[in-house]
């Protein structure tokens, strides 16, 4: 069950998490015996970010000790922090760094450094205003979304043509 919950939280969006984990009686029954994993799931789903960060630290320890996951724990922790930050930030136009620090139970400097690294790496689409100490939501340009969609559809078409050409050549 550990692998199911960890991978689902990483890959599924909020509505899919509700459908596949939160509302699933089999998952709930299995999580009854694993308090850390249950709290980890529900803290992210219920937007209790301070408890989420506390449970994420527990998950990091568990992953480091796991023979399958120990090589991937840094990636997983970074991606889950990104997901939590985005989940909070996406609901606002701008958020004070101090508010985020309170929500996550860390210092403003920690939040600023963490988010600025994620923004610089292209993982979050926000801006940090140092003067007002806020994180500002930068809406995506509709043309960018259309461009990405066209590229994706073009790649799919090229793959289909390539498969068809292999079938014809046989």
Short mmCIF file of C-alpha atoms in Angstrom, two decimals:
data_model
loop_
_atom_site.label_atom_id
_atom_site.label_comp_id
_atom_site.label_asym_id
_atom_site.label_seq_id
_atom_site.Cartn_x
_atom_site.Cartn_y
_atom_site.Cartn_z
CA UNK A 1 0.00 0.00 0.00
CA UNK A 2 2.95 2.31 0.68
CA UNK A 3 4.04 2.28 -2.96
CA UNK A 4 0.49 2.86 -4.16
CA UNK A 5 -0.07 5.92 -1.99
CA UNK A 6 3.37 7.42 -2.63
CA UNK A 7 3.16 7.02 -6.40
CA UNK A 8 -0.49 8.12 -6.58
CA UNK A 9 0.17 11.33 -4.64
CA UNK A 10 3.06 12.11 -6.95
CA UNK A 11 1.20 11.53 -10.20
CA UNK A 12 -2.52 12.13 -9.65
CA UNK A 13 -4.27 15.48 -9.46
CA UNK A 14 -6.44 16.41 -6.50
CA UNK A 15 -9.74 15.09 -7.89
CA UNK A 16 -8.13 11.78 -8.88
CA UNK A 17 -6.59 11.47 -5.39
CA UNK A 18 -10.05 11.89 -3.90
CA UNK A 19 -11.56 9.32 -6.22
CA UNK A 20 -8.78 6.72 -6.08
CA UNK A 21 -7.45 7.09 -2.52
CA UNK A 22 -9.62 9.18 -0.21
CA UNK A 23 -12.97 7.67 -1.24
CA UNK A 24 -11.63 4.15 -1.81
CA UNK A 25 -12.66 1.87 1.06
CA UNK A 26 -9.93 -0.69 0.32
CA UNK A 27 -7.24 1.97 0.54
CA UNK A 28 -8.75 3.41 3.71
CA UNK A 29 -8.83 -0.02 5.32
CA UNK A 30 -5.19 -0.64 4.44
CA UNK A 31 -4.16 2.82 5.68
CA UNK A 32 -5.85 2.22 9.03
CA UNK A 33 -2.76 0.35 10.19
CA UNK A 34 -0.28 2.95 8.85
CA UNK A 35 -0.92 6.24 10.64
CA UNK A 36 2.03 8.09 9.05
CA UNK A 37 0.94 7.28 5.50
CA UNK A 38 -2.72 8.09 6.27
CA UNK A 39 -1.79 11.46 7.79
CA UNK A 40 0.53 12.16 4.86
CA UNK A 41 -2.29 11.54 2.38
CA UNK A 42 -4.93 13.51 4.25
CA UNK A 43 -2.65 16.42 5.16
CA UNK A 44 -2.02 17.15 1.49
CA UNK A 45 -5.62 16.50 0.47
CA UNK A 46 -7.01 18.67 3.28
CA UNK A 47 -4.42 21.43 2.64
CA UNK A 48 -2.89 21.14 6.11
CA UNK A 49 0.56 22.05 4.84
CA UNK A 50 2.32 22.23 8.20
CA UNK A 51 1.29 18.66 9.00
CA UNK A 52 2.12 17.70 5.40
CA UNK A 53 5.72 18.95 5.79
CA UNK A 54 6.02 17.06 9.08
CA UNK A 55 4.76 13.84 7.47
CA UNK A 56 6.94 14.47 4.39
CA UNK A 57 9.97 14.39 6.69
CA UNK A 58 8.74 11.02 8.01
CA UNK A 59 8.24 9.78 4.44
CA UNK A 60 11.81 10.85 3.61
CA UNK A 61 13.12 8.65 6.44
CA UNK A 62 10.96 5.74 5.25
CA UNK A 63 12.13 6.16 1.66
CA UNK A 64 15.80 6.31 2.65
CA UNK A 65 15.40 2.95 4.40
CA UNK A 66 13.47 1.33 1.53
CA UNK A 67 15.52 -0.81 -0.85
CA UNK A 68 13.48 0.27 -3.89
CA UNK A 69 12.94 3.93 -3.11
CA UNK A 70 16.19 5.05 -1.50
CA UNK A 71 17.70 6.10 -4.83
CA UNK A 72 14.72 8.31 -5.64
CA UNK A 73 13.87 9.99 -2.35
CA UNK A 74 15.39 13.41 -3.24
CA UNK A 75 13.39 13.61 -6.46
CA UNK A 76 10.21 12.51 -4.70
CA UNK A 77 10.57 15.01 -1.85
CA UNK A 78 11.29 17.88 -4.26
CA UNK A 79 8.31 17.01 -6.46
CA UNK A 80 5.92 16.68 -3.52
CA UNK A 81 7.05 20.03 -2.12
CA UNK A 82 6.49 21.52 -5.58
CA UNK A 83 3.02 20.00 -5.69
CA UNK A 84 2.13 21.40 -2.25
CA UNK A 85 3.46 24.87 -3.09
CA UNK A 86 1.56 24.91 -6.36
CA UNK A 87 -1.61 23.66 -4.67
CA UNK A 88 -1.50 26.61 -2.26
CA UNK A 89 -0.30 29.27 -4.69
CA UNK A 90 -2.65 28.40 -7.55
CA UNK A 91 -5.69 29.48 -5.53
CA UNK A 92 -4.43 33.05 -5.05
CA UNK A 93 -3.28 35.92 -7.24
CA UNK A 94 -0.55 36.73 -4.73
CA UNK A 95 0.52 35.31 -1.37
CA UNK A 96 2.74 36.83 1.31
CA UNK A 97 5.88 34.82 2.04
CA UNK A 98 5.13 35.14 5.75
CA UNK A 99 1.69 33.57 5.23
CA UNK A 100 3.23 30.68 3.32
CA UNK A 101 5.86 30.24 6.01
CA UNK A 102 3.10 30.02 8.64
CA UNK A 103 1.15 27.54 6.52
CA UNK A 104 4.14 25.26 6.03
CA UNK A 105 5.63 25.71 9.49
CA UNK A 106 8.98 27.00 8.24
CA UNK A 107 10.74 30.38 8.00
CA UNK A 108 10.09 32.96 5.29
CA UNK A 109 13.70 32.64 4.14
CA UNK A 110 13.30 28.88 3.68
CA UNK A 111 10.13 29.36 1.61
CA UNK A 112 11.74 32.12 -0.45
CA UNK A 113 14.85 30.04 -1.21
CA UNK A 114 12.86 26.91 -1.98
CA UNK A 115 10.36 28.63 -4.26
CA UNK A 116 12.98 30.75 -6.01
CA UNK A 117 14.93 27.59 -6.89
CA UNK A 118 11.77 25.94 -8.23
CA UNK A 119 10.90 29.06 -10.25
CA UNK A 120 14.45 29.27 -11.65
CA UNK A 121 14.27 25.61 -12.69
CA UNK A 122 10.94 26.17 -14.44
CA UNK A 123 9.01 23.95 -12.01
CA UNK A 124 6.70 26.75 -10.78
CA UNK A 125 5.20 29.56 -12.85
CA UNK A 126 5.25 32.37 -10.29
CA UNK A 127 7.30 35.47 -9.51
CA UNK A 128 8.69 36.63 -6.18
CA UNK A 129 8.35 40.33 -5.40
CA UNK A 130 11.18 41.01 -2.92
CA UNK A 131 9.93 44.50 -2.07
CA UNK A 132 6.47 43.43 -0.90
CA UNK A 133 7.66 39.91 0.00
CA UNK A 134 4.93 38.21 -2.01
CA UNK A 135 4.72 35.38 -4.49
CA UNK A 136 2.70 36.43 -7.52
CA UNK A 137 0.77 34.05 -9.75
CA UNK A 138 1.81 34.50 -13.39
CA UNK A 139 -0.99 33.28 -15.65
CA UNK A 140 0.04 31.21 -18.64
CA UNK A 141 -0.21 32.88 -22.00
CA UNK A 142 -3.03 31.21 -24.00
CA UNK A 143 -0.78 31.16 -27.07
CA UNK A 144 1.79 29.14 -25.12
CA UNK A 145 -0.83 26.54 -24.23
CA UNK A 146 -1.96 26.30 -27.88
CA UNK A 147 1.67 25.95 -28.98
CA UNK A 148 2.27 23.14 -26.46
CA UNK A 149 -0.91 21.40 -27.60
CA UNK A 150 0.09 21.65 -31.27
CA UNK A 151 3.55 20.24 -30.49
CA UNK A 152 2.05 17.34 -28.56
CA UNK A 153 -0.43 16.52 -31.32
CA UNK A 154 2.34 16.83 -33.92
CA UNK A 155 4.49 14.35 -31.99
CA UNK A 156 1.58 11.91 -31.82
CA UNK A 157 1.01 12.27 -35.57
CA UNK A 158 4.70 11.71 -36.32
CA UNK A 159 4.71 8.58 -34.16
CA UNK A 160 1.66 7.21 -35.97
CA UNK A 161 3.17 7.93 -39.39
CA UNK A 162 6.42 6.26 -38.31
CA UNK A 163 4.54 3.15 -37.11
CA UNK A 164 2.54 3.06 -40.34
CA UNK A 165 5.68 3.32 -42.46
CA UNK A 166 7.21 0.37 -40.59
CA UNK A 167 4.09 -1.70 -41.25
CA UNK A 168 4.11 -0.80 -44.95
CA UNK A 169 7.83 -1.64 -45.30
CA UNK A 170 7.30 -5.14 -43.90
#
